[in-house]
Short mmCIF file of N, CA and C in Angstrom, two decimals:
data_model
loop_
_atom_site.label_atom_id
_atom_site.label_comp_id
_atom_site.label_asym_id
_atom_site.label_seq_id
_atom_site.Cartn_x
_atom_site.Cartn_y
_atom_site.Cartn_z
N PHE A 8 27.32 16.59 0.64
CA PHE A 8 26.00 16.62 1.26
C PHE A 8 24.92 16.85 0.21
N ASP A 9 25.09 17.91 -0.59
CA ASP A 9 24.06 18.24 -1.59
C ASP A 9 23.82 17.09 -2.56
N GLN A 10 24.90 16.50 -3.03
CA GLN A 10 24.79 15.40 -3.98
C GLN A 10 24.11 14.18 -3.34
N ALA A 11 24.50 13.83 -2.14
CA ALA A 11 23.90 12.68 -1.45
C ALA A 11 22.42 12.93 -1.17
N LEU A 12 22.08 14.14 -0.76
CA LEU A 12 20.68 14.46 -0.47
C LEU A 12 19.83 14.39 -1.73
N GLN A 13 20.33 14.95 -2.82
CA GLN A 13 19.59 14.89 -4.10
C GLN A 13 19.36 13.45 -4.53
N GLN A 14 20.39 12.64 -4.43
CA GLN A 14 20.32 11.24 -4.85
C GLN A 14 19.28 10.48 -4.01
N GLU A 15 19.34 10.64 -2.69
CA GLU A 15 18.40 9.95 -1.82
C GLU A 15 16.98 10.49 -2.01
N TRP A 16 16.85 11.78 -2.22
CA TRP A 16 15.53 12.38 -2.45
C TRP A 16 14.86 11.74 -3.66
N LYS A 17 15.59 11.65 -4.76
CA LYS A 17 15.03 11.07 -5.99
C LYS A 17 14.68 9.60 -5.79
N ARG A 18 15.58 8.86 -5.16
CA ARG A 18 15.35 7.43 -4.94
C ARG A 18 14.13 7.20 -4.06
N LEU A 19 14.03 7.93 -2.96
CA LEU A 19 12.94 7.73 -2.02
C LEU A 19 11.62 8.29 -2.53
N ALA A 20 11.68 9.27 -3.43
CA ALA A 20 10.46 9.75 -4.09
C ALA A 20 9.89 8.64 -4.97
N ARG A 21 10.78 7.93 -5.67
CA ARG A 21 10.33 6.80 -6.50
C ARG A 21 9.73 5.69 -5.64
N GLU A 22 10.40 5.40 -4.54
CA GLU A 22 9.97 4.30 -3.67
C GLU A 22 8.85 4.71 -2.71
N GLN A 23 8.61 6.01 -2.59
CA GLN A 23 7.67 6.57 -1.60
C GLN A 23 7.98 6.08 -0.20
N SER A 24 9.26 6.24 0.16
CA SER A 24 9.77 5.88 1.48
C SER A 24 10.24 7.14 2.19
N PRO A 25 10.31 7.11 3.53
CA PRO A 25 10.66 8.32 4.28
C PRO A 25 12.13 8.70 4.20
N LEU A 26 12.35 9.99 4.32
CA LEU A 26 13.69 10.57 4.38
C LEU A 26 13.68 11.60 5.50
N SER A 27 14.67 11.52 6.38
CA SER A 27 14.76 12.48 7.47
C SER A 27 16.13 13.14 7.48
N LEU A 28 16.16 14.32 8.07
CA LEU A 28 17.37 15.13 8.13
C LEU A 28 17.51 15.67 9.55
N ILE A 29 18.73 15.58 10.09
CA ILE A 29 19.03 16.17 11.39
C ILE A 29 20.05 17.28 11.16
N LEU A 30 19.73 18.46 11.62
CA LEU A 30 20.65 19.60 11.56
C LEU A 30 21.07 19.89 13.00
N CYS A 31 22.38 19.82 13.27
CA CYS A 31 22.91 20.00 14.63
C CYS A 31 23.81 21.22 14.69
N ASP A 32 23.73 21.92 15.80
CA ASP A 32 24.57 23.09 16.03
C ASP A 32 25.15 23.00 17.43
N ILE A 33 26.48 23.15 17.54
CA ILE A 33 27.12 23.15 18.85
C ILE A 33 26.76 24.46 19.55
N ASP A 34 26.18 24.34 20.72
CA ASP A 34 25.73 25.52 21.46
C ASP A 34 26.92 26.35 21.96
N PHE A 35 26.84 27.65 21.71
CA PHE A 35 27.85 28.62 22.19
C PHE A 35 29.27 28.24 21.76
N PHE A 36 29.41 27.81 20.50
CA PHE A 36 30.72 27.37 20.03
C PHE A 36 31.71 28.52 19.92
N LYS A 37 31.24 29.72 19.57
CA LYS A 37 32.16 30.87 19.52
C LYS A 37 32.77 31.11 20.90
N ALA A 38 31.95 31.01 21.92
CA ALA A 38 32.47 31.16 23.29
C ALA A 38 33.46 30.05 23.62
N TYR A 39 33.23 28.85 23.09
CA TYR A 39 34.17 27.75 23.31
C TYR A 39 35.53 28.10 22.71
N ASN A 40 35.52 28.55 21.45
CA ASN A 40 36.77 28.96 20.79
C ASN A 40 37.44 30.12 21.52
N ASP A 41 36.64 31.08 21.97
CA ASP A 41 37.20 32.24 22.69
C ASP A 41 37.82 31.82 24.02
N THR A 42 37.23 30.83 24.67
CA THR A 42 37.71 30.38 25.98
C THR A 42 38.92 29.46 25.87
N TYR A 43 38.87 28.51 24.94
CA TYR A 43 39.89 27.45 24.89
C TYR A 43 40.84 27.54 23.70
N GLY A 44 40.52 28.40 22.72
CA GLY A 44 41.37 28.54 21.54
C GLY A 44 40.90 27.67 20.38
N HIS A 45 41.38 28.02 19.19
CA HIS A 45 40.91 27.35 17.98
C HIS A 45 41.38 25.90 17.85
N GLN A 46 42.54 25.58 18.39
CA GLN A 46 42.98 24.18 18.34
C GLN A 46 42.07 23.30 19.17
N ALA A 47 41.69 23.76 20.34
CA ALA A 47 40.74 23.02 21.17
C ALA A 47 39.38 22.96 20.48
N GLY A 48 39.01 24.05 19.80
CA GLY A 48 37.75 24.07 19.05
C GLY A 48 37.75 23.02 17.95
N ASP A 49 38.88 22.90 17.24
CA ASP A 49 38.99 21.87 16.20
C ASP A 49 38.86 20.48 16.79
N GLU A 50 39.47 20.26 17.94
CA GLU A 50 39.38 18.95 18.61
C GLU A 50 37.94 18.67 19.04
N CYS A 51 37.24 19.70 19.52
CA CYS A 51 35.84 19.56 19.90
C CYS A 51 34.99 19.17 18.68
N LEU A 52 35.22 19.83 17.55
CA LEU A 52 34.50 19.51 16.31
C LEU A 52 34.74 18.05 15.91
N LYS A 53 35.97 17.59 16.04
CA LYS A 53 36.29 16.19 15.71
C LYS A 53 35.55 15.22 16.61
N GLN A 54 35.46 15.55 17.90
CA GLN A 54 34.76 14.66 18.82
C GLN A 54 33.26 14.61 18.52
N VAL A 55 32.68 15.75 18.19
CA VAL A 55 31.26 15.79 17.82
C VAL A 55 31.05 15.01 16.53
N ALA A 56 31.91 15.20 15.55
CA ALA A 56 31.80 14.47 14.28
C ALA A 56 31.90 12.97 14.51
N ASP A 57 32.77 12.54 15.41
CA ASP A 57 32.91 11.12 15.72
C ASP A 57 31.62 10.55 16.29
N ILE A 58 30.99 11.28 17.19
CA ILE A 58 29.71 10.85 17.77
C ILE A 58 28.65 10.75 16.68
N LEU A 59 28.60 11.73 15.79
CA LEU A 59 27.62 11.72 14.70
C LEU A 59 27.85 10.53 13.77
N ARG A 60 29.11 10.28 13.41
CA ARG A 60 29.43 9.15 12.52
C ARG A 60 29.00 7.82 13.13
N LYS A 61 29.21 7.67 14.43
CA LYS A 61 28.82 6.43 15.11
C LYS A 61 27.30 6.29 15.21
N ALA A 62 26.59 7.40 15.24
CA ALA A 62 25.13 7.35 15.31
C ALA A 62 24.51 7.01 13.95
N ALA A 63 25.20 7.39 12.88
CA ALA A 63 24.73 7.10 11.52
C ALA A 63 25.28 5.72 11.13
N LYS A 64 24.58 4.69 11.53
CA LYS A 64 25.11 3.33 11.47
C LYS A 64 24.95 2.63 10.12
N ARG A 65 23.94 3.01 9.35
CA ARG A 65 23.68 2.29 8.12
C ARG A 65 24.50 2.85 6.97
N PRO A 66 24.82 2.03 5.98
CA PRO A 66 25.68 2.46 4.87
C PRO A 66 25.15 3.70 4.12
N ALA A 67 23.84 3.84 4.00
CA ALA A 67 23.27 4.97 3.25
C ALA A 67 23.20 6.26 4.08
N ASP A 68 23.35 6.16 5.41
CA ASP A 68 23.33 7.36 6.25
C ASP A 68 24.55 8.21 5.94
N VAL A 69 24.35 9.53 5.91
CA VAL A 69 25.45 10.44 5.56
C VAL A 69 25.57 11.51 6.64
N VAL A 70 26.80 11.74 7.09
CA VAL A 70 27.11 12.82 8.03
C VAL A 70 28.01 13.81 7.31
N ALA A 71 27.71 15.10 7.44
CA ALA A 71 28.54 16.12 6.79
C ALA A 71 28.60 17.36 7.67
N ARG A 72 29.68 18.09 7.53
CA ARG A 72 29.77 19.40 8.17
C ARG A 72 28.96 20.35 7.31
N TYR A 73 28.12 21.14 7.95
CA TYR A 73 27.19 21.99 7.21
C TYR A 73 27.58 23.45 7.28
N GLY A 74 28.40 23.80 8.23
CA GLY A 74 28.85 25.17 8.40
C GLY A 74 29.94 25.16 9.45
N GLY A 75 30.21 26.29 10.05
CA GLY A 75 31.26 26.39 11.06
C GLY A 75 31.13 25.35 12.14
N GLU A 76 30.05 25.40 12.90
CA GLU A 76 29.84 24.45 13.99
C GLU A 76 28.54 23.67 13.79
N GLU A 77 28.08 23.63 12.56
CA GLU A 77 26.86 22.88 12.23
C GLU A 77 27.19 21.61 11.47
N PHE A 78 26.42 20.57 11.77
CA PHE A 78 26.53 19.29 11.09
C PHE A 78 25.15 18.87 10.62
N VAL A 79 25.13 18.00 9.61
CA VAL A 79 23.87 17.48 9.11
C VAL A 79 23.99 15.97 8.97
N VAL A 80 22.88 15.28 9.25
CA VAL A 80 22.82 13.84 9.10
C VAL A 80 21.63 13.52 8.19
N ILE A 81 21.91 12.81 7.10
CA ILE A 81 20.86 12.36 6.18
C ILE A 81 20.52 10.94 6.56
N LEU A 82 19.24 10.69 6.81
CA LEU A 82 18.78 9.36 7.23
C LEU A 82 17.72 8.83 6.27
N PRO A 83 18.14 8.12 5.22
CA PRO A 83 17.18 7.53 4.29
C PRO A 83 16.39 6.41 4.96
N ASN A 84 15.18 6.19 4.50
CA ASN A 84 14.31 5.14 5.03
C ASN A 84 14.13 5.25 6.54
N THR A 85 14.06 6.49 7.02
CA THR A 85 13.89 6.75 8.45
C THR A 85 12.76 7.75 8.64
N SER A 86 11.82 7.39 9.48
CA SER A 86 10.69 8.28 9.79
C SER A 86 11.17 9.42 10.69
N LEU A 87 10.34 10.42 10.84
CA LEU A 87 10.66 11.52 11.74
C LEU A 87 10.88 10.99 13.16
N ARG A 88 10.05 10.08 13.58
CA ARG A 88 10.18 9.51 14.92
C ARG A 88 11.52 8.81 15.10
N GLY A 89 11.92 8.03 14.12
CA GLY A 89 13.22 7.36 14.17
C GLY A 89 14.37 8.34 14.19
N ALA A 90 14.26 9.40 13.40
CA ALA A 90 15.30 10.43 13.34
C ALA A 90 15.38 11.19 14.67
N MET A 91 14.25 11.40 15.31
CA MET A 91 14.24 12.07 16.62
C MET A 91 14.99 11.20 17.63
N GLN A 92 14.82 9.89 17.55
CA GLN A 92 15.53 8.98 18.46
C GLN A 92 17.03 9.03 18.20
N VAL A 93 17.43 9.08 16.93
CA VAL A 93 18.85 9.17 16.59
C VAL A 93 19.41 10.49 17.13
N ALA A 94 18.68 11.58 16.95
CA ALA A 94 19.15 12.90 17.42
C ALA A 94 19.29 12.91 18.95
N GLU A 95 18.33 12.33 19.66
CA GLU A 95 18.42 12.26 21.12
C GLU A 95 19.61 11.41 21.55
N SER A 96 19.87 10.35 20.80
CA SER A 96 21.02 9.50 21.10
C SER A 96 22.33 10.27 20.92
N ILE A 97 22.41 11.05 19.87
CA ILE A 97 23.59 11.89 19.61
C ILE A 97 23.80 12.87 20.77
N ARG A 98 22.73 13.55 21.14
CA ARG A 98 22.79 14.53 22.23
C ARG A 98 23.23 13.87 23.54
N SER A 99 22.69 12.71 23.81
CA SER A 99 23.01 11.97 25.03
C SER A 99 24.47 11.52 25.04
N LYS A 100 24.94 11.02 23.91
CA LYS A 100 26.34 10.55 23.83
C LYS A 100 27.32 11.72 23.99
N LEU A 101 26.98 12.87 23.43
CA LEU A 101 27.83 14.04 23.60
C LEU A 101 27.86 14.44 25.07
N LYS A 102 26.71 14.42 25.71
CA LYS A 102 26.63 14.77 27.12
C LYS A 102 27.50 13.83 27.96
N SER A 103 27.46 12.54 27.65
CA SER A 103 28.25 11.58 28.43
C SER A 103 29.75 11.72 28.17
N ARG A 104 30.12 12.33 27.04
CA ARG A 104 31.54 12.57 26.77
C ARG A 104 32.08 13.67 27.68
N ALA A 105 31.20 14.53 28.17
CA ALA A 105 31.53 15.56 29.18
C ALA A 105 32.72 16.44 28.77
N ILE A 106 32.62 17.06 27.60
CA ILE A 106 33.65 18.01 27.14
C ILE A 106 33.38 19.33 27.86
N VAL A 107 34.30 19.74 28.70
CA VAL A 107 34.11 20.94 29.52
C VAL A 107 33.94 22.17 28.64
N HIS A 108 32.94 23.02 29.02
CA HIS A 108 32.65 24.25 28.28
C HIS A 108 32.18 25.31 29.28
N GLU A 109 33.14 26.00 29.88
CA GLU A 109 32.82 27.02 30.89
C GLU A 109 32.13 28.24 30.28
N GLY A 110 32.25 28.44 28.96
CA GLY A 110 31.63 29.60 28.33
C GLY A 110 30.22 29.38 27.85
N SER A 111 29.65 28.20 28.12
CA SER A 111 28.30 27.88 27.67
C SER A 111 27.27 28.57 28.54
N GLY A 112 26.16 28.92 27.93
CA GLY A 112 25.06 29.53 28.68
C GLY A 112 24.05 28.52 29.16
N VAL A 113 24.25 27.21 28.86
CA VAL A 113 23.26 26.21 29.24
C VAL A 113 23.82 25.04 30.06
N SER A 114 25.11 24.85 30.04
CA SER A 114 25.70 23.70 30.72
C SER A 114 27.19 23.95 30.94
N LYS A 115 27.79 23.19 31.84
CA LYS A 115 29.24 23.31 32.00
C LYS A 115 29.97 22.40 31.00
N PHE A 116 29.20 21.71 30.16
CA PHE A 116 29.75 20.84 29.12
C PHE A 116 29.23 21.26 27.75
N VAL A 117 29.90 20.80 26.69
CA VAL A 117 29.47 21.07 25.31
C VAL A 117 28.13 20.38 25.09
N THR A 118 27.19 21.11 24.48
CA THR A 118 25.85 20.59 24.17
C THR A 118 25.52 20.86 22.71
N LEU A 119 24.48 20.18 22.24
CA LEU A 119 24.00 20.36 20.86
C LEU A 119 22.53 20.74 20.87
N SER A 120 22.17 21.60 19.93
CA SER A 120 20.77 21.82 19.59
C SER A 120 20.56 21.13 18.26
N CYS A 121 19.43 20.41 18.13
CA CYS A 121 19.17 19.65 16.90
C CYS A 121 17.78 19.96 16.36
N GLY A 122 17.72 20.20 15.07
CA GLY A 122 16.46 20.34 14.36
C GLY A 122 16.30 19.13 13.44
N VAL A 123 15.15 18.50 13.51
CA VAL A 123 14.91 17.28 12.74
C VAL A 123 13.67 17.49 11.87
N ALA A 124 13.77 17.03 10.63
CA ALA A 124 12.62 17.10 9.72
C ALA A 124 12.53 15.79 8.96
N GLY A 125 11.30 15.38 8.67
CA GLY A 125 11.10 14.14 7.93
C GLY A 125 9.96 14.28 6.95
N VAL A 126 10.05 13.50 5.86
CA VAL A 126 9.04 13.56 4.80
C VAL A 126 9.13 12.31 3.94
N ILE A 127 8.05 11.97 3.29
CA ILE A 127 8.11 11.04 2.17
C ILE A 127 8.17 11.96 0.95
N PRO A 128 9.32 11.97 0.27
CA PRO A 128 9.51 12.97 -0.80
C PRO A 128 8.46 12.85 -1.91
N PRO A 129 7.76 13.94 -2.20
CA PRO A 129 6.82 13.92 -3.31
C PRO A 129 7.58 13.90 -4.65
N PRO A 130 7.07 13.16 -5.62
CA PRO A 130 7.73 13.14 -6.93
C PRO A 130 7.81 14.55 -7.54
N LYS A 131 8.83 14.77 -8.34
CA LYS A 131 9.03 16.02 -9.08
C LYS A 131 9.15 17.24 -8.16
N THR A 132 9.77 17.05 -7.00
CA THR A 132 10.04 18.17 -6.10
C THR A 132 11.51 18.12 -5.72
N THR A 133 11.95 19.08 -4.93
CA THR A 133 13.34 19.15 -4.49
C THR A 133 13.40 19.13 -2.96
N PRO A 134 14.56 18.82 -2.40
CA PRO A 134 14.67 18.71 -0.94
C PRO A 134 14.81 20.02 -0.18
N GLU A 135 14.74 21.15 -0.85
CA GLU A 135 14.93 22.44 -0.16
C GLU A 135 13.94 22.63 0.99
N ARG A 136 12.73 22.17 0.83
CA ARG A 136 11.73 22.32 1.89
C ARG A 136 12.13 21.50 3.13
N LEU A 137 12.69 20.31 2.90
CA LEU A 137 13.14 19.48 4.01
C LEU A 137 14.26 20.20 4.79
N ILE A 138 15.19 20.78 4.07
CA ILE A 138 16.29 21.52 4.70
C ILE A 138 15.73 22.71 5.48
N ALA A 139 14.79 23.44 4.89
CA ALA A 139 14.19 24.61 5.55
C ALA A 139 13.45 24.20 6.82
N GLU A 140 12.74 23.07 6.78
CA GLU A 140 12.01 22.61 7.97
C GLU A 140 12.97 22.18 9.08
N ALA A 141 14.08 21.52 8.72
CA ALA A 141 15.08 21.14 9.72
C ALA A 141 15.72 22.39 10.32
N ASP A 142 15.98 23.38 9.48
CA ASP A 142 16.56 24.64 9.94
C ASP A 142 15.60 25.36 10.89
N GLN A 143 14.32 25.36 10.54
CA GLN A 143 13.31 26.00 11.39
C GLN A 143 13.22 25.28 12.74
N ALA A 144 13.29 23.94 12.72
CA ALA A 144 13.26 23.17 13.96
C ALA A 144 14.50 23.47 14.81
N LEU A 145 15.67 23.61 14.16
CA LEU A 145 16.90 23.95 14.87
C LEU A 145 16.76 25.33 15.53
N TYR A 146 16.21 26.28 14.80
CA TYR A 146 16.00 27.62 15.34
C TYR A 146 15.09 27.55 16.58
N LYS A 147 14.03 26.75 16.49
CA LYS A 147 13.10 26.61 17.61
C LYS A 147 13.81 25.98 18.82
N ALA A 148 14.68 24.99 18.57
CA ALA A 148 15.44 24.36 19.66
C ALA A 148 16.30 25.39 20.38
N LYS A 149 16.88 26.31 19.61
CA LYS A 149 17.72 27.34 20.22
C LYS A 149 16.87 28.34 21.01
N VAL A 150 15.75 28.75 20.44
CA VAL A 150 14.87 29.71 21.10
C VAL A 150 14.30 29.13 22.40
N GLU A 151 14.04 27.82 22.39
CA GLU A 151 13.45 27.17 23.57
C GLU A 151 14.47 26.89 24.67
N GLY A 152 15.75 27.25 24.43
CA GLY A 152 16.74 27.11 25.49
C GLY A 152 17.98 26.31 25.13
N ARG A 153 18.08 25.82 23.91
CA ARG A 153 19.24 25.03 23.45
C ARG A 153 19.31 23.68 24.15
N ASP A 154 20.33 22.90 23.79
CA ASP A 154 20.54 21.57 24.37
C ASP A 154 19.27 20.74 24.31
N ARG A 155 18.67 20.67 23.11
CA ARG A 155 17.43 19.90 22.93
C ARG A 155 17.24 19.52 21.48
N VAL A 156 16.26 18.66 21.25
CA VAL A 156 15.89 18.21 19.90
C VAL A 156 14.47 18.64 19.63
N VAL A 157 14.25 19.27 18.47
CA VAL A 157 12.91 19.67 18.03
C VAL A 157 12.70 19.10 16.64
N GLY A 158 11.50 18.57 16.40
CA GLY A 158 11.22 17.97 15.10
C GLY A 158 10.05 18.59 14.38
N ASN A 159 10.08 18.53 13.05
CA ASN A 159 9.01 19.00 12.18
C ASN A 159 8.70 17.94 11.14
N LEU A 160 7.45 17.55 11.04
CA LEU A 160 7.02 16.68 9.94
C LEU A 160 6.68 17.61 8.79
N VAL A 161 7.30 17.40 7.63
CA VAL A 161 7.07 18.26 6.48
C VAL A 161 5.72 17.91 5.87
N GLU A 162 4.85 18.89 5.81
CA GLU A 162 3.53 18.73 5.19
C GLU A 162 3.64 19.05 3.70
N VAL A 163 3.12 18.16 2.88
CA VAL A 163 3.17 18.40 1.42
C VAL A 163 1.78 18.41 0.83
#
């Protein structure tokens, strides 16, 4: 993830083209593991990863596991608006998969909270601000009730 993000950041800074990032977190995943066990949790992670991979359709798009139940999607040459559409598509596809989650506080199925950030990378800078903005948007999605997409346009 870090290597791909650095590479795309430098390339898009040269081209002055947009770069967007989606940070996704499975809502109440600890409760999922506690309810169904770690093997079921691993299967749930695989199903979410499959949905993310299918949403990242272009060769330069990158999907990576970012933490325990967090994933990240790098979308080069994609505006914030386009990335918001991709994130909503991911959320919708997961919902239609209807993975039962009795321990969730928002739904009887597994849901995702997504934070999205987009920027045209300024030359001679690093992508840490983009990551921080996506993380802040993810935090806001959780505070606002989870199972939603929130976006931030990075101001430079």
